[in-house]
mmCIF file of C-alpha atoms in Angstrom:
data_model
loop_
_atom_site.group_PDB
_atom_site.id
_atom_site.type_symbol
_atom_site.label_atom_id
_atom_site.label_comp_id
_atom_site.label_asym_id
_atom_site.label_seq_id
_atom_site.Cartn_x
_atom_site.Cartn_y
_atom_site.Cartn_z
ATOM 1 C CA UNK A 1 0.000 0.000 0.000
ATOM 2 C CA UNK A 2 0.741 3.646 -0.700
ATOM 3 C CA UNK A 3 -0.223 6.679 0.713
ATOM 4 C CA UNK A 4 0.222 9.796 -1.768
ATOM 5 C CA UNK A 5 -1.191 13.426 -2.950
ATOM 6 C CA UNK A 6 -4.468 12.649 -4.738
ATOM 7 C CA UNK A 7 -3.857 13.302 -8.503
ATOM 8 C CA UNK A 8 -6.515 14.630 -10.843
ATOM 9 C CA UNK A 9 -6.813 11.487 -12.432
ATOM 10 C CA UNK A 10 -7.939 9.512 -9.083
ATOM 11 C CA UNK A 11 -10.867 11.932 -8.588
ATOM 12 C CA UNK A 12 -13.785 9.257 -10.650
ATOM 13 C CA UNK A 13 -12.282 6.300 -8.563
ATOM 14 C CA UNK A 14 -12.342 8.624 -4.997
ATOM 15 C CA UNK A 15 -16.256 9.598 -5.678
ATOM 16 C CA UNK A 16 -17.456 5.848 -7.108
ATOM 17 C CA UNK A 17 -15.170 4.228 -3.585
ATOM 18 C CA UNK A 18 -17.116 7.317 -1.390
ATOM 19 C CA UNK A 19 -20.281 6.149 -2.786
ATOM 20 C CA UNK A 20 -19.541 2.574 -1.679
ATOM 21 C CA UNK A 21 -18.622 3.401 1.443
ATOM 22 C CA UNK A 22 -21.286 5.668 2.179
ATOM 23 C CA UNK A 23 -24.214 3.179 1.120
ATOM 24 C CA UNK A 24 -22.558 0.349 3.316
ATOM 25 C CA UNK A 25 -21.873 2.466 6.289
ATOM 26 C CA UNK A 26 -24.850 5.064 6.377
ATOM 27 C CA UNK A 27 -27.894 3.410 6.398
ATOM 28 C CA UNK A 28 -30.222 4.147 9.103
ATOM 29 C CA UNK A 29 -28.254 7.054 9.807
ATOM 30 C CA UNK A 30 -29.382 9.157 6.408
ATOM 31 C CA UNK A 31 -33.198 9.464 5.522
ATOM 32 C CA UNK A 32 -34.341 6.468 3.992
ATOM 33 C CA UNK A 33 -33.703 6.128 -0.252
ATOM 34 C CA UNK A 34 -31.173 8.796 0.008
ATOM 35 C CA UNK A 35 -28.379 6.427 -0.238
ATOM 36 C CA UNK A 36 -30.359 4.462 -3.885
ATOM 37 C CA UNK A 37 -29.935 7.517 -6.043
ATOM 38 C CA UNK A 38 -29.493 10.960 -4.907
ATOM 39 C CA UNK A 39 -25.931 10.566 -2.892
ATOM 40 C CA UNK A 40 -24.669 9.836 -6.682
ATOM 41 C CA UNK A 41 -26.122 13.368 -7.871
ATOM 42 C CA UNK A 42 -24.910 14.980 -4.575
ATOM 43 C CA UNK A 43 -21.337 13.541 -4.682
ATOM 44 C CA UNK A 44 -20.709 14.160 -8.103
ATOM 45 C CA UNK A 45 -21.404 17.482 -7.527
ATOM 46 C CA UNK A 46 -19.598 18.247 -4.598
ATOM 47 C CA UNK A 47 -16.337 16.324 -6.588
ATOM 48 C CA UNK A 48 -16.512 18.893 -9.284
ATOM 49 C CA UNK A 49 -17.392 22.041 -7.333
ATOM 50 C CA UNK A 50 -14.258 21.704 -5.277
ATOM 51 C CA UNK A 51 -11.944 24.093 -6.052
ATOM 52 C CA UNK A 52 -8.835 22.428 -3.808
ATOM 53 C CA UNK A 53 -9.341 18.421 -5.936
ATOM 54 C CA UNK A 54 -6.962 16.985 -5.935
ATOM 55 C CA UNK A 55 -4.819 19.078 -3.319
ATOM 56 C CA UNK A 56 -5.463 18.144 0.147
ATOM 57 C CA UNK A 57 -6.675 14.496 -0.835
ATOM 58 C CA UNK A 58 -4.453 11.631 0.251
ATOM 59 C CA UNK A 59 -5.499 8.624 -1.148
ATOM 60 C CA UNK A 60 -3.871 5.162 -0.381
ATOM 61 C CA UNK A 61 -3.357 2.710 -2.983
ATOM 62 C CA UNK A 62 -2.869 -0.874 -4.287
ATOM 63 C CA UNK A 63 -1.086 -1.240 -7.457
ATOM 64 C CA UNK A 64 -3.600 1.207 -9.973
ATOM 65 C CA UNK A 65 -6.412 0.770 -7.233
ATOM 66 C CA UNK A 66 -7.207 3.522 -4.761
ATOM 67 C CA UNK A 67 -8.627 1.429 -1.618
ATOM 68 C CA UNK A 68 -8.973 4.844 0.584
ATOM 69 C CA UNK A 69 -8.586 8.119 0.896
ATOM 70 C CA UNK A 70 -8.634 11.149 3.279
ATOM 71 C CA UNK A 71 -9.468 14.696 2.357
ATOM 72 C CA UNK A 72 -9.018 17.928 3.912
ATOM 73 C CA UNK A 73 -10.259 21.603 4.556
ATOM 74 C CA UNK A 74 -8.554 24.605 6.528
ATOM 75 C CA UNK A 75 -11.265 26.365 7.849
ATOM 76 C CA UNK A 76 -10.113 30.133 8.677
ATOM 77 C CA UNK A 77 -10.610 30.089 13.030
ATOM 78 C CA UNK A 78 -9.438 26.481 13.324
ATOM 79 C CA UNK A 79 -7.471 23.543 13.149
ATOM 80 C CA UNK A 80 -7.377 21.513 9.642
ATOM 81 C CA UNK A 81 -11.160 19.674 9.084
ATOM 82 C CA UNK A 82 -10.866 15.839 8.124
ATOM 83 C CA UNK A 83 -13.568 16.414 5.414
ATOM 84 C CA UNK A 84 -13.579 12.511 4.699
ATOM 85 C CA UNK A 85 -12.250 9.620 5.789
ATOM 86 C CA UNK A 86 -13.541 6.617 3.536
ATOM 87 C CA UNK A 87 -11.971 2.732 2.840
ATOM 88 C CA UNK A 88 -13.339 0.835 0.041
ATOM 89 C CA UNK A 89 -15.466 -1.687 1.752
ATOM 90 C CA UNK A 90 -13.369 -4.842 0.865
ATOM 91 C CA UNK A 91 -10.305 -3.301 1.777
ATOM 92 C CA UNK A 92 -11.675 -2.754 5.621
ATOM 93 C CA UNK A 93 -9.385 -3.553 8.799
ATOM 94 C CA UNK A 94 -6.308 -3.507 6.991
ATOM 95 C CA UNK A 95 -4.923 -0.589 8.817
ATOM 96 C CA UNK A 96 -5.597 1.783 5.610
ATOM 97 C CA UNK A 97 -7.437 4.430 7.558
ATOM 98 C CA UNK A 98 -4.500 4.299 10.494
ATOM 99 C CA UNK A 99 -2.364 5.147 7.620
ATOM 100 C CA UNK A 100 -4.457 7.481 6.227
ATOM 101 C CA UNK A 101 -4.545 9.482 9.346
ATOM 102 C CA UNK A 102 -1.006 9.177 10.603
ATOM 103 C CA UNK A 103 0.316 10.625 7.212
ATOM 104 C CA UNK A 104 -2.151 13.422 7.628
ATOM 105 C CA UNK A 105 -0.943 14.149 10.870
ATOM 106 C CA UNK A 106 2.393 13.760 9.804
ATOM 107 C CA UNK A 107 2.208 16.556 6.863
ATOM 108 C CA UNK A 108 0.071 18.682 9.033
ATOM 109 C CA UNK A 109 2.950 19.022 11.694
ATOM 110 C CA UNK A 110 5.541 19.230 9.068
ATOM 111 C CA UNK A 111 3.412 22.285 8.368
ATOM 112 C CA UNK A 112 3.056 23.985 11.569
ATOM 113 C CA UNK A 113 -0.052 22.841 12.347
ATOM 114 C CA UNK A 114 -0.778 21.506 16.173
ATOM 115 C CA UNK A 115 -4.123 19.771 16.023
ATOM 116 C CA UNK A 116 -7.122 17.985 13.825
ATOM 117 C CA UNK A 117 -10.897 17.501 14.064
ATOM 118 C CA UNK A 118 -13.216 15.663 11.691
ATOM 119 C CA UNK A 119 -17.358 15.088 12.546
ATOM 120 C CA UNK A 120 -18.595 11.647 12.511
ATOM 121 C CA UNK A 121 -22.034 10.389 12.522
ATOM 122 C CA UNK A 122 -23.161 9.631 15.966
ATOM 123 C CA UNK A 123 -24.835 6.268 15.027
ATOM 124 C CA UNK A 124 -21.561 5.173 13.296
ATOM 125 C CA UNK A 125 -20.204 3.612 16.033
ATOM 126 C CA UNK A 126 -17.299 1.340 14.547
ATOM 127 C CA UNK A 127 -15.954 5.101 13.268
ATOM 128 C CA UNK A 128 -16.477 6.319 16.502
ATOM 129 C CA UNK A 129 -14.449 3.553 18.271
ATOM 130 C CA UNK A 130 -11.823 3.831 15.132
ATOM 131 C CA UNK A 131 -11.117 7.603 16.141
ATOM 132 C CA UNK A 132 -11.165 6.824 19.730
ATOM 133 C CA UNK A 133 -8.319 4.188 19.075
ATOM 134 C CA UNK A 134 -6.329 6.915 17.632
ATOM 135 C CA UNK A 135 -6.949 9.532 19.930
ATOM 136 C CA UNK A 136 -9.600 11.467 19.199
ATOM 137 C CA UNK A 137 -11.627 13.660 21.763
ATOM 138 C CA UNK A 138 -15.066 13.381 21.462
ATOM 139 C CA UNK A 139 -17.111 16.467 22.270
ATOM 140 C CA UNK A 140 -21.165 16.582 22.548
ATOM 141 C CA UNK A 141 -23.774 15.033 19.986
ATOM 142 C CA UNK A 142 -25.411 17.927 17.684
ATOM 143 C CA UNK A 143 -27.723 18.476 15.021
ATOM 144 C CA UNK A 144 -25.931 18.424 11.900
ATOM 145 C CA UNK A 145 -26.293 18.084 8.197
ATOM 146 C CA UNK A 146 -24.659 16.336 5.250
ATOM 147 C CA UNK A 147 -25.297 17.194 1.959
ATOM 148 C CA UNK A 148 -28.897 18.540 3.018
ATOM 149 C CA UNK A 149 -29.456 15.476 4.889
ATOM 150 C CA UNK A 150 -30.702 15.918 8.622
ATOM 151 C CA UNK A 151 -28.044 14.183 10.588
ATOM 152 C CA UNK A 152 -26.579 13.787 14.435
ATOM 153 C CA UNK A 153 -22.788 14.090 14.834
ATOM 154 C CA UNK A 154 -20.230 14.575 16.947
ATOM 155 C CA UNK A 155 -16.974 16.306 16.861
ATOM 156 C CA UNK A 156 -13.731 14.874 17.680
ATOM 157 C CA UNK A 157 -10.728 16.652 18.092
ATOM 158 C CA UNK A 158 -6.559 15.762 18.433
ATOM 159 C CA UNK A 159 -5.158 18.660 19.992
ATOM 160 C CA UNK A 160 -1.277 16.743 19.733
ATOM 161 C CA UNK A 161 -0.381 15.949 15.447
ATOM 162 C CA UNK A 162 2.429 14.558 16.889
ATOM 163 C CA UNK A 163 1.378 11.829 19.020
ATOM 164 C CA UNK A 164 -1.211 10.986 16.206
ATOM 165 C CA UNK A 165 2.008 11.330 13.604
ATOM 166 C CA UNK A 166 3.563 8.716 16.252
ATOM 167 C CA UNK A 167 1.046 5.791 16.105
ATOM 168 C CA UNK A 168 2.352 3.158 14.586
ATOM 169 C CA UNK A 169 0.737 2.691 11.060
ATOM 170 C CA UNK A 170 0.215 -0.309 8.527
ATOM 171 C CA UNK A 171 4.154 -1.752 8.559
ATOM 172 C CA UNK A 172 3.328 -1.883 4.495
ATOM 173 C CA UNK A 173 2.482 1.247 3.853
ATOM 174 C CA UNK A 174 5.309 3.863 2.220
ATOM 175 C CA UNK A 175 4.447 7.434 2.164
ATOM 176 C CA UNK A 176 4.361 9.675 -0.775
ATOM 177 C CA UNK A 177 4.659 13.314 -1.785
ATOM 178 C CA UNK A 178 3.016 15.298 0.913
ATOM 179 C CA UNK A 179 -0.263 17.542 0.904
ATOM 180 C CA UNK A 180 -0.420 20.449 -0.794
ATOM 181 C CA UNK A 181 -1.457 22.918 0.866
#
């Protein structure tokens, strides 16, 4: 496995693995149908109006397959956003989000930056317990929503990049070129 800068190229394969991930790991926790059709519409859109694709997307990756990736924002008052963490389904429990992560939080500190926070659907507990493993602070449940979709999350924050940069990732994986930022 490799972790490396998105290119523009990987973009098709990042929204088709998001929708996968989202339909196996969302339902019950999205209104009902939304996941059958309209996350296609919604994601599609969202993956060409962003100005920053590919920058700020890591992606890890098998041969010519992307099997996860990890994109993020840098809102203006705070630390850098996790805007998505997603694993292709089959490719679960391998340690690819670990390494996902820990190479964020690697190029983050290499950049200055002290700390990390991401949202995460209350009901998705296995996420929940994943950030927990790694450190993550959870603050209080709130109303939230995702892509127009009434939702409850919660916020979890690492205020040290370093000991998150520490954790031991996937022995496999090799890191690429950094973020852009």
């Amino acid at each position: 496995m490799i972790i490396r800068a998105a290119l523009d190229v990987d973009l098709d394969a990042i929204r088709v693995l998001q929708i996968a991930s989202w339909r196996r790991s969302y339902p019950g926790l999205v209104p009902e149908g939304y996941l059958d059709g309209q996350v296609e519409h919604d994601l599609a859109k969202v993956w060409r109006a962003r100005p920053d694709a590919p920058d700020n997307v890591l992606v890890a990756s098998e041969g010519d397959r992307i099997v996860g990736f990890l994109t993020l924002r840098f809102p203006l008052a705070d630390h850098p956003l996790v805007d998505n963490l997603h694993v292709a389904p089959l490719a679960k429990r391998r340690g690819i989000g670990r390494s996902l992560m820990v190479a964020a939080a690697r190029d983050l500190g290499e950049q200055g930056q002290v700390g990390l926070w991401l949202t995460v659907l209350e009901g998705n507990t296995a996420a929940r317990a994943f950030y927990q493993s790694l450190g993550g602070q959870e603050g209080p449940v709130f109303d939230d929503r995702m892509l127009g979709q009434p939702v409850r999350s919660v916020r979890v924050d690492w205020s040290d990049l370093a000991a998150l940069a520490a954790m031991a990732a996937e022995p496999s994986a090799t890191h690429g070129p950094a973020l852009r930022t």
